[in-house]
PDB file of C-alpha atoms in Angstrom:
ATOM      1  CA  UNK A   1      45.922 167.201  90.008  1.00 46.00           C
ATOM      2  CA  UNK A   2      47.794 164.898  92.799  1.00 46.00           C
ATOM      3  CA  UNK A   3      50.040 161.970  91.280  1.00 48.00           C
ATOM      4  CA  UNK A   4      51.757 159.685  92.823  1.00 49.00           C
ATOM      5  CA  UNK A   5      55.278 160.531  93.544  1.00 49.00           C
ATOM      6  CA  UNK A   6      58.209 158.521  91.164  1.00 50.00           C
ATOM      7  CA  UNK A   7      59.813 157.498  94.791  1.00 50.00           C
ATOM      8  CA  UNK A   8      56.655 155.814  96.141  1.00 49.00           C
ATOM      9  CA  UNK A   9      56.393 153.908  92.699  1.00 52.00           C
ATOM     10  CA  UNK A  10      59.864 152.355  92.985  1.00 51.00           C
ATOM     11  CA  UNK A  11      59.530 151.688  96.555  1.00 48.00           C
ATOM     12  CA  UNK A  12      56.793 149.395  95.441  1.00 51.00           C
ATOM     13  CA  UNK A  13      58.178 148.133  92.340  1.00 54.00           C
ATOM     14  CA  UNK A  14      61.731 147.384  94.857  1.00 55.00           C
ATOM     15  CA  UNK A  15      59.493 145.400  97.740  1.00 54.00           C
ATOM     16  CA  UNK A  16      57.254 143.679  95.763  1.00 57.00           C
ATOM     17  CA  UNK A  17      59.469 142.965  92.249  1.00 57.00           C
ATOM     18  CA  UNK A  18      57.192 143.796  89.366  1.00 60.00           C
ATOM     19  CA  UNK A  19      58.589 144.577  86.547  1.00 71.00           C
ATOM     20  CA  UNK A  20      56.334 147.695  85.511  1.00 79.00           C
ATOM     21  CA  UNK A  21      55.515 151.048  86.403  1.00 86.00           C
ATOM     22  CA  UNK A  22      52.397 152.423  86.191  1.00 89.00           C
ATOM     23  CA  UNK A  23      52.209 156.466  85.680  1.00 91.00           C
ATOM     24  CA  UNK A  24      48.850 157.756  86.614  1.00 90.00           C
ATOM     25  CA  UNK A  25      47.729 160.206  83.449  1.00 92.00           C
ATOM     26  CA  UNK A  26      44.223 160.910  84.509  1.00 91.00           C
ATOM     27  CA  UNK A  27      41.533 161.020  87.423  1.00 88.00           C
ATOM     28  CA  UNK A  28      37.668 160.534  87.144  1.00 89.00           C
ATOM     29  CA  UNK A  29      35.536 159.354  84.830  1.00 88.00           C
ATOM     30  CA  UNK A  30      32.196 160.614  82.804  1.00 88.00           C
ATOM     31  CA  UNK A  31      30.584 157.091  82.431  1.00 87.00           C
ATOM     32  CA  UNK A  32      28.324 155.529  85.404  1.00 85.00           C
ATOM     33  CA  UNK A  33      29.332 151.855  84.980  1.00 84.00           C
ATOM     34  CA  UNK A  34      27.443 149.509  87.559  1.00 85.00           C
ATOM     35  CA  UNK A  35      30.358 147.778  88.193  1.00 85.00           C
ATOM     36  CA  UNK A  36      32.941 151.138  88.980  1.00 84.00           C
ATOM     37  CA  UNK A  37      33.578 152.641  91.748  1.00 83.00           C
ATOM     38  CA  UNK A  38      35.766 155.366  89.947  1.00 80.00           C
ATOM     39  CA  UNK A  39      33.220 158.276  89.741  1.00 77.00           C
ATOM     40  CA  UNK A  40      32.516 157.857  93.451  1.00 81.00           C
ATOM     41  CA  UNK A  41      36.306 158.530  94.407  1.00 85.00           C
ATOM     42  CA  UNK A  42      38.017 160.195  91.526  1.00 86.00           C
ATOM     43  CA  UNK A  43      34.359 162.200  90.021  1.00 87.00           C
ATOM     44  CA  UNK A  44      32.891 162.388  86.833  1.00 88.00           C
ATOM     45  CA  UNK A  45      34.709 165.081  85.210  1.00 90.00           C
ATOM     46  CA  UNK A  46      38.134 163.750  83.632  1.00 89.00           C
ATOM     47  CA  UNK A  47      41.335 165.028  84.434  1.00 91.00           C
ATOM     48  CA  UNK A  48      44.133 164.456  82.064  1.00 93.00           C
ATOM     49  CA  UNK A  49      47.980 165.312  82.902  1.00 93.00           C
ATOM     50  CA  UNK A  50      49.880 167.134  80.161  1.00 95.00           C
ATOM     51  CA  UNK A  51      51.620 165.078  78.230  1.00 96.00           C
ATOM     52  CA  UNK A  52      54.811 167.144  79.103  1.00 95.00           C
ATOM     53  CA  UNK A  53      54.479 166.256  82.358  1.00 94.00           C
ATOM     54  CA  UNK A  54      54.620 162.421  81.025  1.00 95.00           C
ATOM     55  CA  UNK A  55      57.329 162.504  79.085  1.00 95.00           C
ATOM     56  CA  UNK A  56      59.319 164.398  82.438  1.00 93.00           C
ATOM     57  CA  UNK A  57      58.669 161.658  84.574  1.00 92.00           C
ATOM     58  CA  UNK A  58      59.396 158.859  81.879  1.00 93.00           C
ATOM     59  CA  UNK A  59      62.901 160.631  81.263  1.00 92.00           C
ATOM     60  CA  UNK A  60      63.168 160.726  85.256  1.00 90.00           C
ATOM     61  CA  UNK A  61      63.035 156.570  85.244  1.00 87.00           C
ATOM     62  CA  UNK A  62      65.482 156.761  82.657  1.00 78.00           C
ATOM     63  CA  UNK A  63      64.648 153.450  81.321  1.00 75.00           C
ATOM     64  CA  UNK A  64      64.665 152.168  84.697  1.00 82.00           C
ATOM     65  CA  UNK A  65      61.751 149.991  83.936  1.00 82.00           C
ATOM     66  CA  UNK A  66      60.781 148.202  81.129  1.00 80.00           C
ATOM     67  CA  UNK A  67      57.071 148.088  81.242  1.00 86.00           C
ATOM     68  CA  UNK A  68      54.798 151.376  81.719  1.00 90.00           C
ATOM     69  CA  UNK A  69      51.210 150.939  82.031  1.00 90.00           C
ATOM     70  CA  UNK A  70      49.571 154.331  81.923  1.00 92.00           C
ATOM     71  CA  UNK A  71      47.117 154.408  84.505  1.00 89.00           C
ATOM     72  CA  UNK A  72      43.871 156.456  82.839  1.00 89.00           C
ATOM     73  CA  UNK A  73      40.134 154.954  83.756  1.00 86.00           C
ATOM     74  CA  UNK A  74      39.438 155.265  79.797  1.00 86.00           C
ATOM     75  CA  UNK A  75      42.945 156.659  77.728  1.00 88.00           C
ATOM     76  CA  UNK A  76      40.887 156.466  74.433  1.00 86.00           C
ATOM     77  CA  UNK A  77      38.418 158.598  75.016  1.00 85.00           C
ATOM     78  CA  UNK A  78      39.915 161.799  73.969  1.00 87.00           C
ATOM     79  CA  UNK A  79      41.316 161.159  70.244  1.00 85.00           C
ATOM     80  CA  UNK A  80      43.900 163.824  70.536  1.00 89.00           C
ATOM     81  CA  UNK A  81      45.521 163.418  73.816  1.00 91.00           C
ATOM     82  CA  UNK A  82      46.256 160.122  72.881  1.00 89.00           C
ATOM     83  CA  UNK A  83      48.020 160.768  69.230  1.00 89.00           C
ATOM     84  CA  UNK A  84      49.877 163.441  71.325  1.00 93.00           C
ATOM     85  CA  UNK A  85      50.706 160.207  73.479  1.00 93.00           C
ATOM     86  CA  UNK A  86      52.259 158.241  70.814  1.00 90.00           C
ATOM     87  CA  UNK A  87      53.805 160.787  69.223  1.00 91.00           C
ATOM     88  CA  UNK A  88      55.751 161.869  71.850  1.00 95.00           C
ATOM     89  CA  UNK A  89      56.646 157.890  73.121  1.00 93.00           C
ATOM     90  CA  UNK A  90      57.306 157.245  69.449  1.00 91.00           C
ATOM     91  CA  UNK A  91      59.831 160.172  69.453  1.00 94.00           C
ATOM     92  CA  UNK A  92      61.306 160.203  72.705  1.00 94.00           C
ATOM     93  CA  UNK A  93      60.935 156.756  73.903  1.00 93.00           C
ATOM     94  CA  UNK A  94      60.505 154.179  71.579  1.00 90.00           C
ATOM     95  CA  UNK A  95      62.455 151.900  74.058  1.00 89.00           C
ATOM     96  CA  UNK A  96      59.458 151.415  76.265  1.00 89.00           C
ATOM     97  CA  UNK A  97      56.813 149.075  76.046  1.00 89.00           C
ATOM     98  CA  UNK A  98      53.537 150.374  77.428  1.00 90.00           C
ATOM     99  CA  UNK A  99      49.662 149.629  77.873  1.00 89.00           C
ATOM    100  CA  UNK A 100      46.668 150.605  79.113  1.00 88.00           C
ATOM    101  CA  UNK A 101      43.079 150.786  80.191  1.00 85.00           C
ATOM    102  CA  UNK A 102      39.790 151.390  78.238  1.00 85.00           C
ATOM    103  CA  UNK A 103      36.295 150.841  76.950  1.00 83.00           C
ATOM    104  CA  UNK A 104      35.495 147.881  74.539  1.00 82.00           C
ATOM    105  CA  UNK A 105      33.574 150.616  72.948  1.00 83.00           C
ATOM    106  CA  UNK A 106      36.091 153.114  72.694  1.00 79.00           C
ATOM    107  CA  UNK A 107      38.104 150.541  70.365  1.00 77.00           C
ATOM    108  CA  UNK A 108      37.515 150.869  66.530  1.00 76.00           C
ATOM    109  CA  UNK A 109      40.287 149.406  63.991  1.00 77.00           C
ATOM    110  CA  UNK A 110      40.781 152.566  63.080  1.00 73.00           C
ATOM    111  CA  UNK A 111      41.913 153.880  66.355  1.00 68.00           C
ATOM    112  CA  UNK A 112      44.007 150.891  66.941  1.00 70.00           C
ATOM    113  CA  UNK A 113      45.727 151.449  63.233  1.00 69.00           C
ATOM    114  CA  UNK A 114      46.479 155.346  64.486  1.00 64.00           C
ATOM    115  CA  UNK A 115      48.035 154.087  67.819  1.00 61.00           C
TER     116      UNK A 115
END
């Protein structure tokens, strides 16, 4: 899978001032949403980046931002990945504030209570 390169991302966060970096962790999407594009240019089958890979390129920023938004059509949809996710921010960068993207459906109390 092809991410965008840490240099690009500062390049833009440097000309245009914004105080977040987003970290692509996934391509494509298996829902067919009227209003989405995503399956057209990314495809249906989702494509997630180890989560080693994640915590590499956070440690490579070394806390050079304060904001990551992890760029992922739908993050929630595989349960797992995601409690790997936290785990690993939890443990290794608890400094960082972060977000993300998902479906309304995808969000239970529970889910929100394990993240």
């Amino acid at each position: 899978m092809d991410f965008t390169p840490i240099h690009l991302s500062r390049a833009y966060y440097e000309e245009n001032h914004h105080a977040r970096y987003v970290l692509n962790v996934s391509t494509g999407c298996p829902f067919q949403c009227e209003h989405c594009l995503l399956q057209l240019t990314e495809g249906r089958k989702e494509r997630r980046r180890p989560i080693e890979s994640i915590d590499s390129s956070l440690s490579a920023l070394q806390g050079e931002f304060p904001y990551i938004e992890f760029f992922a059509a739908n993050l929630t949809l595989d349960q797992q990945y995601v409690l790997e996710l936290c785990q690993m921010m939890k443990e290794k960068h608890s400094d960082i504030t972060w977000g993300c993207a998902t479906r309304i459906d995808e969000v239970t109390r529970k889910k929100v209570l394990l993240y």
